[in-house]
Structure formats: structure tokens, C-alpha cells
Amino acid sequence: MAPHALESPKHLPRKDLRLLLMIMPPSSETPNALQAAWMAVMERVEGLHGAGELDAWFRGTVLRSRSSTLAVVEVPTALHGERVLARLALLKETLEVTEVKVRVSEMDLETALFGHNFANTAELPPLDVMPAPAAPTTPPTGPRAPDLLPIHPDYTFDRFVTGPCNRVAHAASMAVSERPATVFNPLFLHGAVGLGKTHLMHAIAHSIRLSQPTARILCLSCEQFTNHYVHAIRQGAFDSFRNFYRDADVLIVDDVQLLANKQRTQEEFFHTFNALYALQKQIVLSSDAPPAEIPSLQERLVSRFKWGLEVHIDKPCFETRVVILQQKAARLGIVLPDPVVQYLADRVQDSVRSLEGSLINLKAHAALDGQPISLRLAQRALQATASPQQREVRVSEILDAVVEHFGARIEDIRSKKRSQSIVLPRQVAMYISRKLTSLSLEEVGAHFGGRDHSTVIYAVQKISDRLRVDGDFARRLQEIERLARGGRPR
């Protein structure tokens, strides 16, 4: 096996399964040092490739050992291993090694290596589909099922901190878990990244599994549904594909905003939704925007997504952030003095995920420095990780950058003028405002002369379409974004 690759399962005999569970080479570093080193990798992944890449493929991975030349990373599945090793250059550079090996967690090794065919639902892992029907008597056919999202062991209702920002979403999720397909169907949760949507969805799965052990629960991302559908098209296995989803008792799909601009996938998702709804099966969906604000989403899907309950999750208030920090610190074994809690709660405001990241960062700094956690250490740790990309840019800063680049006037951009010399800068400003701020479509429109959300959607779509075909325009847009974040002109 190549030193920095994960061997393909089809070339690996079953008797050699344990060969992949390599004997861990002795590490020259402490667990705290390994954690700090891997945190540096994750920060670089997020900075260079975005939070989506980090959450999909690096959460749940662990740096198990590192010597002067070799780093060993443990991953939950073989697919995670492949995606992690796709960033091999980044790993080597950040970890300062010449070789990286990946090992699959022993607990789920056979599932990770050999997968499961969705036509043979008895082989699906119990954490993702619980329990499966009996295995069919005929050989399985069709494309391989997607690697479903593992139900996170910590994402339960008793570990979810409620506050004014999420109380309705929490109550609705509890109600759905107690009476599936009876009270709110579908349940549609929406809000910015890192506010607890995934936590609530997994908590629903946990609760239903406990109360209804025979229920078949599918938990996956919209990207996984799309990839599965494309694979079914290529193999001509529509019946198996449809049976896989329509036999579910509970369908939980994260990030449905990724259906945007995928007309054929939307068509299939529409029929899947209809079939499950007609059979009174529970559907839970999440998105970073409400249904009506997802660009190019078919009107009939928007309508169906609004049949049940649509709930917005807001950013946590100061008091809620304090409780979140205290709870997560207790689980991480961190003793936080009250001034440190107050400081972090005041400075880290954007998401629950950022709060957790600040704690991990603080713990790593304390371990590396050999010092107890103090307010001064917290200030230094937060300062070290701060960057222009981590703060939310104001619309006024975006307008200043757009005006500087295009030579337009702010009052013209906010006016009703429709000349091309004004329309393009206005659309660029709207696009960047949606990308770099957490403002809703309506809030963005309000900054541009009170325009409605449909105008903002149209502007975002126009700029997105041009970015795909015009490399020079994409570079110009990157320069404007850099200026908006406070960068100097090149």
C-alpha cells in the first residue's frame, strides 16, 4: 500500500482486513500537542477550502501520532480517508512531515472498507439506518448507497443549550421526535452555519431510535442524495434508488439549499418527498436559508417545504453563549474562570461552532504554554487566531470596495437607476453582501434602496453564472472581497 494512500477495498482480501489497522508507531508528542497540531490543520482547511470541507470530511478525524517524518490520522470511514488525503500537500506542510498515513477506525472497519449496497438494506450500518429490513434473497444490484451521516453520539436533546435564539426550533424538534409525522411534517430548520441545526436533526434521530427501535432512519446530506442520484442515472438503477429512500420511516436531509440549480435532482427529490409524505413518514430538512430564498428552487418544492413548520434559528444571545461555553468546557475538562467565560462570550458571537472552537484553541494554547487558563491567555489565544476573514464585513465596507473598484457612486448604486454601469456594481455588491454577511435577502435588499428579496436572488444568480465562465471577472471579484475585508489594493 502506498505510504500516503488508502488501499481500495476491492483489492484487499477479507482475511487481510486488520492489516489496515496498522500498529501505531510511537508518537514523540503528547496528546495535547497532537491535538494542537491537528487543530492547526483544520484551521488551514477551513481558511483555504471553507467550512463545508471542514465539516464534511475533517470533523471526527484525529491525529493519532506524529514523528519527525510520519503522521498517522484516524478517520471514521474509508471515504473520509480519501478526502483527507486529497489535501496531502497541506497535511505534510502543516504537520511538517514527509509521509502521512490514514487508518480507519476499528469499530466500523468492515462497513468503512466494504460499504453496503443500498439494494441490500440489511447491510446498512445501525447508527444510520435502524434497523434494516431482512436481506433480499436475490443478489443486490444497482449503485452503492451513499455513506450516510453517522448520528453524532453527543448531539442529543439533553446536550442542546436552549435560549431565545433557538427555543422554538428545540421545542418543535422535541415534538417531532415524540410524535413523528403527526405534529410538524416536514420540519424545516434554517439559519446560518454553526447554530445547531445538525445537532437538533441528530437529536431527533436519537430520540426516535430509542422510542421506536424498528424505525428505519435515513440521515444524510443533500450532496450525498445528489451524488447517489447521479450514480443511479449512470447505472440505470432507478428502482433500487427509489426503494432505498421510499422505504424509510424517517428521512433527515441536511443542507437542502444545495438543490439550487439542480433541476433533475429537484425533480427526484420532489417525488421522494411526495411518496414519504403520502405514507405519513417524517421528513426533517435543514438549510442556510428559508425555502423561498433558495435560488432556482422549484415552486412546488418551496410549497411542500412549507407544508409543515418552518423555523429560523438565530445567533445565540450573550446569556446563551455563556451557558454554552460552561457546558462545553465541562465536557472538555476545562476549568474556565468567570472572567474568561465573560470575555469569550462577548468576543465570539457568530455561532455555537465558533464558541466550541475557541475553547479547543484556548485549551491547546494552555497546554503548549504550560500555563493555567487565564483572561490574559484567552486574550492572546483569541488574538492569535483572529483574521479579517473571521469577522463579518459590514455592507458599508462592501459598498466602499465596490465603489473604489468600479468608480461608481454609492448613491447611484442605491438608486433606481438601471444603466449597465450601475447595475453591474449593484449586483456585485449584493452578491458579496450575501457571501460575507449573515444578512437575509430582505435585509440585503434594504441596504440597496429597499429592493425586495427577488431582486437580490436575481443579482446573486447573475453574478454566480458569470463567475463560472469568466475567470478574469472572478479574479476581480476576489480583489473586491479582499478590499471589503480591509486588504490593501495590489
PDB file of C-alpha atoms in Angstrom, residues 92-368:
ATOM      1  CA  LYS A  92       2.575  17.486   5.036  1.00  0.00           C
ATOM      2  CA  GLU A  93       3.315  21.194   5.131  1.00  0.00           C
ATOM      3  CA  THR A  94       1.279  21.959   8.254  1.00  0.00           C
ATOM      4  CA  LEU A  95       2.343  18.862  10.194  1.00  0.00           C
ATOM      5  CA  GLU A  96       5.944  19.184   8.965  1.00  0.00           C
ATOM      6  CA  VAL A  97       6.267  15.538   7.916  1.00  0.00           C
ATOM      7  CA  THR A  98       7.214  13.765   4.705  1.00  0.00           C
ATOM      8  CA  GLU A  99       4.650  10.960   4.941  1.00  0.00           C
ATOM      9  CA  VAL A 100       1.002  10.724   6.008  1.00  0.00           C
ATOM     10  CA  LYS A 101      -0.894   7.506   6.646  1.00  0.00           C
ATOM     11  CA  VAL A 102      -4.592   7.084   7.268  1.00  0.00           C
ATOM     12  CA  ARG A 103      -6.199   4.406   9.378  1.00  0.00           C
ATOM     13  CA  VAL A 104      -9.920   3.651   9.526  1.00  0.00           C
ATOM     14  CA  SER A 105     -11.475   3.406  12.985  1.00  0.00           C
ATOM     15  CA  GLU A 106     -11.505  -0.220  14.044  1.00  0.00           C
ATOM     16  CA  MET A 107     -15.064  -0.133  15.373  1.00  0.00           C
ATOM     17  CA  ASP A 108     -16.552   0.422  11.927  1.00  0.00           C
ATOM     18  CA  LEU A 109     -13.809  -1.055   9.780  1.00  0.00           C
ATOM     19  CA  GLU A 110     -15.775  -3.555   7.691  1.00  0.00           C
ATOM     20  CA  THR A 111     -18.517  -1.070   6.927  1.00  0.00           C
ATOM     21  CA  ALA A 112     -15.961   1.585   6.046  1.00  0.00           C
ATOM     22  CA  LEU A 113     -13.995  -0.731   3.767  1.00  0.00           C
ATOM     23  CA  PHE A 114     -16.670  -2.741   2.031  1.00  0.00           C
ATOM     24  CA  GLY A 115     -19.564  -0.341   2.272  1.00  0.00           C
ATOM     25  CA  HIS A 116     -23.101  -1.522   1.719  1.00  0.00           C
ATOM     26  CA  ASN A 117     -25.277  -1.826  -1.327  1.00  0.00           C
ATOM     27  CA  PHE A 118     -28.487   0.110  -0.929  1.00  0.00           C
ATOM     28  CA  ALA A 119     -30.450  -2.708  -2.534  1.00  0.00           C
ATOM     29  CA  ASN A 120     -29.321  -4.856   0.381  1.00  0.00           C
ATOM     30  CA  THR A 121     -30.540  -2.702   3.241  1.00  0.00           C
ATOM     31  CA  ALA A 122     -29.717  -5.333   5.859  1.00  0.00           C
ATOM     32  CA  GLU A 123     -26.080  -4.326   5.471  1.00  0.00           C
ATOM     33  CA  LEU A 124     -26.633  -0.667   6.339  1.00  0.00           C
ATOM     34  CA  PRO A 125     -24.811   0.469   9.497  1.00  0.00           C
ATOM     35  CA  PRO A 126     -27.081   0.512  12.557  1.00  0.00           C
ATOM     36  CA  LEU A 127     -26.272   4.102  13.503  1.00  0.00           C
ATOM     37  CA  ASP A 128     -27.560   5.416  10.197  1.00  0.00           C
ATOM     38  CA  VAL A 129     -30.485   3.171   9.326  1.00  0.00           C
ATOM     39  CA  MET A 130     -32.052   1.413  12.320  1.00  0.00           C
ATOM     40  CA  PRO A 131     -32.896  -1.417  11.852  1.00  0.00           C
ATOM     41  CA  ALA A 132     -32.948  -2.526   8.229  1.00  0.00           C
ATOM     42  CA  PRO A 133     -35.416  -4.968   6.707  1.00  0.00           C
ATOM     43  CA  ALA A 134     -34.291  -8.517   6.113  1.00  0.00           C
ATOM     44  CA  ALA A 135     -31.784  -9.035   3.353  1.00  0.00           C
ATOM     45  CA  PRO A 136     -33.289  -9.815  -0.048  1.00  0.00           C
ATOM     46  CA  THR A 137     -32.910 -13.325  -1.404  1.00  0.00           C
ATOM     47  CA  THR A 138     -31.709 -12.102  -4.788  1.00  0.00           C
ATOM     48  CA  PRO A 139     -28.216 -10.708  -5.243  1.00  0.00           C
ATOM     49  CA  PRO A 140     -28.033  -6.947  -4.687  1.00  0.00           C
ATOM     50  CA  THR A 141     -27.978  -4.777  -7.796  1.00  0.00           C
ATOM     51  CA  GLY A 142     -27.602  -1.114  -8.557  1.00  0.00           C
ATOM     52  CA  PRO A 143     -25.183   1.550  -7.388  1.00  0.00           C
ATOM     53  CA  ARG A 144     -23.692   1.595  -3.933  1.00  0.00           C
ATOM     54  CA  ALA A 145     -25.658   3.529  -1.325  1.00  0.00           C
ATOM     55  CA  PRO A 146     -24.244   6.795  -0.020  1.00  0.00           C
ATOM     56  CA  ASP A 147     -22.156   6.817   3.143  1.00  0.00           C
ATOM     57  CA  LEU A 148     -24.860   8.119   5.455  1.00  0.00           C
ATOM     58  CA  LEU A 149     -24.129  10.696   8.118  1.00  0.00           C
ATOM     59  CA  PRO A 150     -23.179   8.936  11.353  1.00  0.00           C
ATOM     60  CA  ILE A 151     -25.574  10.013  14.100  1.00  0.00           C
ATOM     61  CA  HIS A 152     -23.350  12.017  16.423  1.00  0.00           C
ATOM     62  CA  PRO A 153     -23.289  10.490  19.919  1.00  0.00           C
ATOM     63  CA  ASP A 154     -23.152  13.921  21.590  1.00  0.00           C
ATOM     64  CA  TYR A 155     -25.952  15.501  19.555  1.00  0.00           C
ATOM     65  CA  THR A 156     -28.818  14.724  21.922  1.00  0.00           C
ATOM     66  CA  PHE A 157     -31.586  16.910  23.330  1.00  0.00           C
ATOM     67  CA  ASP A 158     -30.136  16.911  26.831  1.00  0.00           C
ATOM     68  CA  ARG A 159     -26.904  18.414  25.490  1.00  0.00           C
ATOM     69  CA  PHE A 160     -28.576  21.157  23.482  1.00  0.00           C
ATOM     70  CA  VAL A 161     -28.468  24.568  25.161  1.00  0.00           C
ATOM     71  CA  THR A 162     -31.691  26.486  24.582  1.00  0.00           C
ATOM     72  CA  GLY A 163     -32.215  30.235  24.588  1.00  0.00           C
ATOM     73  CA  PRO A 164     -34.326  32.876  22.847  1.00  0.00           C
ATOM     74  CA  CYS A 165     -32.428  32.191  19.609  1.00  0.00           C
ATOM     75  CA  ASN A 166     -33.449  28.529  19.284  1.00  0.00           C
ATOM     76  CA  ARG A 167     -36.235  27.775  21.771  1.00  0.00           C
ATOM     77  CA  VAL A 168     -38.917  27.307  19.097  1.00  0.00           C
ATOM     78  CA  ALA A 169     -36.654  25.068  16.996  1.00  0.00           C
ATOM     79  CA  HIS A 170     -35.827  22.951  20.049  1.00  0.00           C
ATOM     80  CA  ALA A 171     -39.480  22.589  21.074  1.00  0.00           C
ATOM     81  CA  ALA A 172     -40.526  21.697  17.529  1.00  0.00           C
ATOM     82  CA  SER A 173     -37.767  19.099  17.235  1.00  0.00           C
ATOM     83  CA  MET A 174     -38.788  17.544  20.547  1.00  0.00           C
ATOM     84  CA  ALA A 175     -42.398  17.366  19.372  1.00  0.00           C
ATOM     85  CA  VAL A 176     -41.383  15.702  16.100  1.00  0.00           C
ATOM     86  CA  SER A 177     -39.270  13.124  17.930  1.00  0.00           C
ATOM     87  CA  GLU A 178     -42.182  12.271  20.257  1.00  0.00           C
ATOM     88  CA  ARG A 179     -44.859  12.135  17.549  1.00  0.00           C
ATOM     89  CA  PRO A 180     -43.215  11.569  14.145  1.00  0.00           C
ATOM     90  CA  ALA A 181     -45.277  12.534  11.079  1.00  0.00           C
ATOM     91  CA  THR A 182     -48.067  13.759  13.348  1.00  0.00           C
ATOM     92  CA  VAL A 183     -47.330  17.302  14.501  1.00  0.00           C
ATOM     93  CA  PHE A 184     -44.919  19.046  12.092  1.00  0.00           C
ATOM     94  CA  ASN A 185     -44.249  17.351   8.790  1.00  0.00           C
ATOM     95  CA  PRO A 186     -41.971  18.392   7.292  1.00  0.00           C
ATOM     96  CA  LEU A 187     -39.924  20.212   9.912  1.00  0.00           C
ATOM     97  CA  PHE A 188     -37.738  22.745   8.112  1.00  0.00           C
ATOM     98  CA  LEU A 189     -34.906  24.301  10.156  1.00  0.00           C
ATOM     99  CA  HIS A 190     -32.924  27.185   8.690  1.00  0.00           C
ATOM    100  CA  GLY A 191     -30.214  29.544   9.874  1.00  0.00           C
ATOM    101  CA  ALA A 192     -26.545  30.391   9.441  1.00  0.00           C
ATOM    102  CA  VAL A 193     -23.718  27.858   9.742  1.00  0.00           C
ATOM    103  CA  GLY A 194     -22.889  26.515  13.199  1.00  0.00           C
ATOM    104  CA  LEU A 195     -26.096  27.425  15.059  1.00  0.00           C
ATOM    105  CA  GLY A 196     -27.273  23.921  15.959  1.00  0.00           C
ATOM    106  CA  LYS A 197     -29.393  22.720  13.027  1.00  0.00           C
ATOM    107  CA  THR A 198     -27.424  19.494  12.655  1.00  0.00           C
ATOM    108  CA  HIS A 199     -27.442  18.946  16.415  1.00  0.00           C
ATOM    109  CA  LEU A 200     -31.249  19.092  16.515  1.00  0.00           C
ATOM    110  CA  MET A 201     -31.616  16.806  13.488  1.00  0.00           C
ATOM    111  CA  HIS A 202     -29.386  14.163  15.045  1.00  0.00           C
ATOM    112  CA  ALA A 203     -31.180  14.575  18.377  1.00  0.00           C
ATOM    113  CA  ILE A 204     -34.449  13.766  16.603  1.00  0.00           C
ATOM    114  CA  ALA A 205     -32.868  10.609  15.175  1.00  0.00           C
ATOM    115  CA  HIS A 206     -31.539   9.581  18.605  1.00  0.00           C
ATOM    116  CA  SER A 207     -34.919  10.080  20.261  1.00  0.00           C
ATOM    117  CA  ILE A 208     -36.920   8.223  17.605  1.00  0.00           C
ATOM    118  CA  ARG A 209     -34.465   5.343  17.664  1.00  0.00           C
ATOM    119  CA  LEU A 210     -34.974   4.961  21.417  1.00  0.00           C
ATOM    120  CA  SER A 211     -38.769   5.096  21.283  1.00  0.00           C
ATOM    121  CA  GLN A 212     -39.189   3.167  18.018  1.00  0.00           C
ATOM    122  CA  PRO A 213     -36.335   0.667  17.645  1.00  0.00           C
ATOM    123  CA  THR A 214     -37.808  -0.777  14.443  1.00  0.00           C
ATOM    124  CA  ALA A 215     -37.964   2.574  12.632  1.00  0.00           C
ATOM    125  CA  ARG A 216     -35.727   2.897   9.578  1.00  0.00           C
ATOM    126  CA  ILE A 217     -33.998   6.285   9.767  1.00  0.00           C
ATOM    127  CA  LEU A 218     -32.019   7.799   6.891  1.00  0.00           C
ATOM    128  CA  CYS A 219     -29.721  10.679   7.852  1.00  0.00           C
ATOM    129  CA  LEU A 220     -27.714  12.234   5.019  1.00  0.00           C
ATOM    130  CA  SER A 221     -26.649  15.473   3.386  1.00  0.00           C
ATOM    131  CA  CYS A 222     -28.215  16.896   0.253  1.00  0.00           C
ATOM    132  CA  GLU A 223     -24.880  16.433  -1.515  1.00  0.00           C
ATOM    133  CA  GLN A 224     -24.988  12.716  -0.728  1.00  0.00           C
ATOM    134  CA  PHE A 225     -28.530  12.464  -2.109  1.00  0.00           C
ATOM    135  CA  THR A 226     -27.414  14.235  -5.290  1.00  0.00           C
ATOM    136  CA  ASN A 227     -24.346  12.034  -5.768  1.00  0.00           C
ATOM    137  CA  HIS A 228     -26.416   8.917  -5.167  1.00  0.00           C
ATOM    138  CA  TYR A 229     -28.959  10.066  -7.763  1.00  0.00           C
ATOM    139  CA  VAL A 230     -26.258  10.785 -10.371  1.00  0.00           C
ATOM    140  CA  HIS A 231     -24.756   7.343  -9.742  1.00  0.00           C
ATOM    141  CA  ALA A 232     -28.184   5.731 -10.171  1.00  0.00           C
ATOM    142  CA  ILE A 233     -28.598   7.509 -13.521  1.00  0.00           C
ATOM    143  CA  ARG A 234     -25.267   6.195 -14.753  1.00  0.00           C
ATOM    144  CA  GLN A 235     -26.102   2.630 -13.746  1.00  0.00           C
ATOM    145  CA  GLY A 236     -29.767   2.731 -14.723  1.00  0.00           C
ATOM    146  CA  ALA A 237     -30.848   1.671 -11.232  1.00  0.00           C
ATOM    147  CA  PHE A 238     -33.805   3.961 -10.549  1.00  0.00           C
ATOM    148  CA  ASP A 239     -35.988   1.323  -8.913  1.00  0.00           C
ATOM    149  CA  SER A 240     -33.345   0.439  -6.342  1.00  0.00           C
ATOM    150  CA  PHE A 241     -32.612   4.115  -5.737  1.00  0.00           C
ATOM    151  CA  ARG A 242     -36.257   4.962  -5.173  1.00  0.00           C
ATOM    152  CA  ASN A 243     -36.909   1.946  -2.969  1.00  0.00           C
ATOM    153  CA  PHE A 244     -33.939   2.866  -0.786  1.00  0.00           C
ATOM    154  CA  TYR A 245     -35.426   6.250   0.107  1.00  0.00           C
ATOM    155  CA  ARG A 246     -39.134   5.457  -0.049  1.00  0.00           C
ATOM    156  CA  ASP A 247     -38.813   2.561   2.382  1.00  0.00           C
ATOM    157  CA  ALA A 248     -37.623   4.997   5.062  1.00  0.00           C
ATOM    158  CA  ASP A 249     -39.714   5.809   8.128  1.00  0.00           C
ATOM    159  CA  VAL A 250     -37.771   8.999   8.801  1.00  0.00           C
ATOM    160  CA  LEU A 251     -35.829  10.988   6.216  1.00  0.00           C
ATOM    161  CA  ILE A 252     -33.400  13.612   7.555  1.00  0.00           C
ATOM    162  CA  VAL A 253     -31.594  15.713   4.939  1.00  0.00           C
ATOM    163  CA  ASP A 254     -29.087  18.442   5.805  1.00  0.00           C
ATOM    164  CA  ASP A 255     -28.218  21.470   3.613  1.00  0.00           C
ATOM    165  CA  VAL A 256     -31.085  21.272   1.117  1.00  0.00           C
ATOM    166  CA  GLN A 257     -30.006  24.660  -0.265  1.00  0.00           C
ATOM    167  CA  LEU A 258     -27.623  22.543  -2.363  1.00  0.00           C
ATOM    168  CA  LEU A 259     -30.628  21.586  -4.502  1.00  0.00           C
ATOM    169  CA  ALA A 260     -30.326  25.044  -6.080  1.00  0.00           C
ATOM    170  CA  ASN A 261     -29.810  24.872  -9.858  1.00  0.00           C
ATOM    171  CA  LYS A 262     -30.064  21.052  -9.902  1.00  0.00           C
ATOM    172  CA  GLN A 263     -33.330  20.632 -11.765  1.00  0.00           C
ATOM    173  CA  ARG A 264     -33.251  16.858 -12.282  1.00  0.00           C
ATOM    174  CA  THR A 265     -32.251  16.219  -8.676  1.00  0.00           C
ATOM    175  CA  GLN A 266     -35.046  18.548  -7.547  1.00  0.00           C
ATOM    176  CA  GLU A 267     -37.462  16.501  -9.654  1.00  0.00           C
ATOM    177  CA  GLU A 268     -36.446  13.262  -7.958  1.00  0.00           C
ATOM    178  CA  PHE A 269     -36.434  14.839  -4.508  1.00  0.00           C
ATOM    179  CA  PHE A 270     -39.954  16.128  -5.186  1.00  0.00           C
ATOM    180  CA  HIS A 271     -41.219  12.600  -5.922  1.00  0.00           C
ATOM    181  CA  THR A 272     -39.373  11.161  -2.909  1.00  0.00           C
ATOM    182  CA  PHE A 273     -40.917  13.822  -0.700  1.00  0.00           C
ATOM    183  CA  ASN A 274     -44.417  13.143  -2.073  1.00  0.00           C
ATOM    184  CA  ALA A 275     -44.101   9.382  -1.598  1.00  0.00           C
ATOM    185  CA  LEU A 276     -42.944   9.643   2.016  1.00  0.00           C
ATOM    186  CA  TYR A 277     -45.467  12.334   2.896  1.00  0.00           C
ATOM    187  CA  ALA A 278     -48.325  10.282   1.449  1.00  0.00           C
ATOM    188  CA  LEU A 279     -47.200   7.322   3.578  1.00  0.00           C
ATOM    189  CA  GLN A 280     -47.139   9.591   6.649  1.00  0.00           C
ATOM    190  CA  LYS A 281     -43.406   9.284   7.151  1.00  0.00           C
ATOM    191  CA  GLN A 282     -41.500  12.031   8.965  1.00  0.00           C
ATOM    192  CA  ILE A 283     -39.313  14.410   6.939  1.00  0.00           C
ATOM    193  CA  VAL A 284     -36.785  16.760   8.554  1.00  0.00           C
ATOM    194  CA  LEU A 285     -34.839  19.252   6.444  1.00  0.00           C
ATOM    195  CA  SER A 286     -32.294  21.986   7.096  1.00  0.00           C
ATOM    196  CA  SER A 287     -30.922  24.856   5.054  1.00  0.00           C
ATOM    197  CA  ASP A 288     -28.966  28.060   5.472  1.00  0.00           C
ATOM    198  CA  ALA A 289     -31.971  29.967   4.075  1.00  0.00           C
ATOM    199  CA  PRO A 290     -35.772  29.610   4.202  1.00  0.00           C
ATOM    200  CA  PRO A 291     -37.343  27.692   1.277  1.00  0.00           C
ATOM    201  CA  ALA A 292     -38.483  30.805  -0.579  1.00  0.00           C
ATOM    202  CA  GLU A 293     -34.938  32.222  -0.562  1.00  0.00           C
ATOM    203  CA  ILE A 294     -33.143  29.210  -2.067  1.00  0.00           C
ATOM    204  CA  PRO A 295     -32.204  30.307  -5.606  1.00  0.00           C
ATOM    205  CA  SER A 296     -33.810  28.432  -8.517  1.00  0.00           C
ATOM    206  CA  LEU A 297     -35.753  26.080  -6.242  1.00  0.00           C
ATOM    207  CA  GLN A 298     -38.903  24.820  -7.959  1.00  0.00           C
ATOM    208  CA  GLU A 299     -42.054  26.494  -6.653  1.00  0.00           C
ATOM    209  CA  ARG A 300     -43.690  23.161  -5.934  1.00  0.00           C
ATOM    210  CA  LEU A 301     -40.761  22.180  -3.697  1.00  0.00           C
ATOM    211  CA  VAL A 302     -40.935  25.537  -1.908  1.00  0.00           C
ATOM    212  CA  SER A 303     -44.630  24.906  -1.335  1.00  0.00           C
ATOM    213  CA  ARG A 304     -44.070  21.410   0.066  1.00  0.00           C
ATOM    214  CA  PHE A 305     -41.231  22.504   2.312  1.00  0.00           C
ATOM    215  CA  LYS A 306     -43.681  24.968   3.865  1.00  0.00           C
ATOM    216  CA  TRP A 307     -46.425  22.391   4.446  1.00  0.00           C
ATOM    217  CA  GLY A 308     -45.239  21.683   7.980  1.00  0.00           C
ATOM    218  CA  LEU A 309     -43.320  24.051  10.239  1.00  0.00           C
ATOM    219  CA  GLU A 310     -40.555  26.381   9.100  1.00  0.00           C
ATOM    220  CA  VAL A 311     -38.316  27.558  11.973  1.00  0.00           C
ATOM    221  CA  HIS A 312     -35.456  30.046  11.936  1.00  0.00           C
ATOM    222  CA  ILE A 313     -32.503  29.602  14.312  1.00  0.00           C
ATOM    223  CA  ASP A 314     -30.785  32.845  15.222  1.00  0.00           C
ATOM    224  CA  LYS A 315     -27.354  33.591  16.655  1.00  0.00           C
ATOM    225  CA  PRO A 316     -27.139  32.887  20.400  1.00  0.00           C
ATOM    226  CA  CYS A 317     -27.521  35.866  22.738  1.00  0.00           C
ATOM    227  CA  PHE A 318     -24.864  36.686  25.334  1.00  0.00           C
ATOM    228  CA  GLU A 319     -26.542  34.734  28.153  1.00  0.00           C
ATOM    229  CA  THR A 320     -26.959  31.674  25.944  1.00  0.00           C
ATOM    230  CA  ARG A 321     -23.325  31.879  24.854  1.00  0.00           C
ATOM    231  CA  VAL A 322     -22.241  31.879  28.489  1.00  0.00           C
ATOM    232  CA  VAL A 323     -24.200  28.679  29.204  1.00  0.00           C
ATOM    233  CA  ILE A 324     -22.889  27.036  26.009  1.00  0.00           C
ATOM    234  CA  LEU A 325     -19.300  27.812  26.984  1.00  0.00           C
ATOM    235  CA  GLN A 326     -19.782  26.495  30.526  1.00  0.00           C
ATOM    236  CA  GLN A 327     -21.407  23.285  29.313  1.00  0.00           C
ATOM    237  CA  LYS A 328     -18.865  22.565  26.600  1.00  0.00           C
ATOM    238  CA  ALA A 329     -15.946  23.425  28.896  1.00  0.00           C
ATOM    239  CA  ALA A 330     -17.221  20.900  31.461  1.00  0.00           C
ATOM    240  CA  ARG A 331     -17.343  18.190  28.770  1.00  0.00           C
ATOM    241  CA  LEU A 332     -13.842  19.043  27.568  1.00  0.00           C
ATOM    242  CA  GLY A 333     -12.496  19.005  31.115  1.00  0.00           C
ATOM    243  CA  ILE A 334     -11.584  22.690  31.002  1.00  0.00           C
ATOM    244  CA  VAL A 335     -11.772  24.878  34.097  1.00  0.00           C
ATOM    245  CA  LEU A 336     -12.839  28.341  32.916  1.00  0.00           C
ATOM    246  CA  PRO A 337     -12.644  31.284  35.329  1.00  0.00           C
ATOM    247  CA  ASP A 338     -15.696  33.534  35.112  1.00  0.00           C
ATOM    248  CA  PRO A 339     -13.776  36.448  33.529  1.00  0.00           C
ATOM    249  CA  VAL A 340     -12.664  34.124  30.721  1.00  0.00           C
ATOM    250  CA  VAL A 341     -16.238  32.916  30.145  1.00  0.00           C
ATOM    251  CA  GLN A 342     -17.461  36.514  30.001  1.00  0.00           C
ATOM    252  CA  TYR A 343     -14.652  37.508  27.639  1.00  0.00           C
ATOM    253  CA  LEU A 344     -15.211  34.649  25.189  1.00  0.00           C
ATOM    254  CA  ALA A 345     -18.991  35.076  25.255  1.00  0.00           C
ATOM    255  CA  ASP A 346     -18.562  38.759  24.455  1.00  0.00           C
ATOM    256  CA  ARG A 347     -15.999  38.300  21.667  1.00  0.00           C
ATOM    257  CA  VAL A 348     -17.183  35.096  19.935  1.00  0.00           C
ATOM    258  CA  GLN A 349     -20.691  35.866  18.768  1.00  0.00           C
ATOM    259  CA  ASP A 350     -21.275  34.277  15.397  1.00  0.00           C
ATOM    260  CA  SER A 351     -22.055  30.613  16.138  1.00  0.00           C
ATOM    261  CA  VAL A 352     -22.047  27.723  18.588  1.00  0.00           C
ATOM    262  CA  ARG A 353     -19.350  26.079  16.486  1.00  0.00           C
ATOM    263  CA  SER A 354     -17.096  29.116  16.877  1.00  0.00           C
ATOM    264  CA  LEU A 355     -17.601  29.025  20.653  1.00  0.00           C
ATOM    265  CA  GLU A 356     -16.514  25.400  20.746  1.00  0.00           C
ATOM    266  CA  GLY A 357     -13.550  26.194  18.526  1.00  0.00           C
ATOM    267  CA  SER A 358     -12.470  28.995  20.849  1.00  0.00           C
ATOM    268  CA  LEU A 359     -12.452  26.551  23.765  1.00  0.00           C
ATOM    269  CA  ILE A 360     -10.374  23.977  21.901  1.00  0.00           C
ATOM    270  CA  ASN A 361      -7.995  26.710  20.811  1.00  0.00           C
ATOM    271  CA  LEU A 362      -7.706  28.010  24.376  1.00  0.00           C
ATOM    272  CA  LYS A 363      -7.088  24.523  25.758  1.00  0.00           C
ATOM    273  CA  ALA A 364      -4.351  23.940  23.183  1.00  0.00           C
ATOM    274  CA  HIS A 365      -2.640  27.245  23.998  1.00  0.00           C
ATOM    275  CA  ALA A 366      -2.734  26.465  27.720  1.00  0.00           C
ATOM    276  CA  ALA A 367      -1.223  23.008  27.114  1.00  0.00           C
ATOM    277  CA  LEU A 368       1.502  24.286  24.803  1.00  0.00           C
TER     278      LEU A 368
END
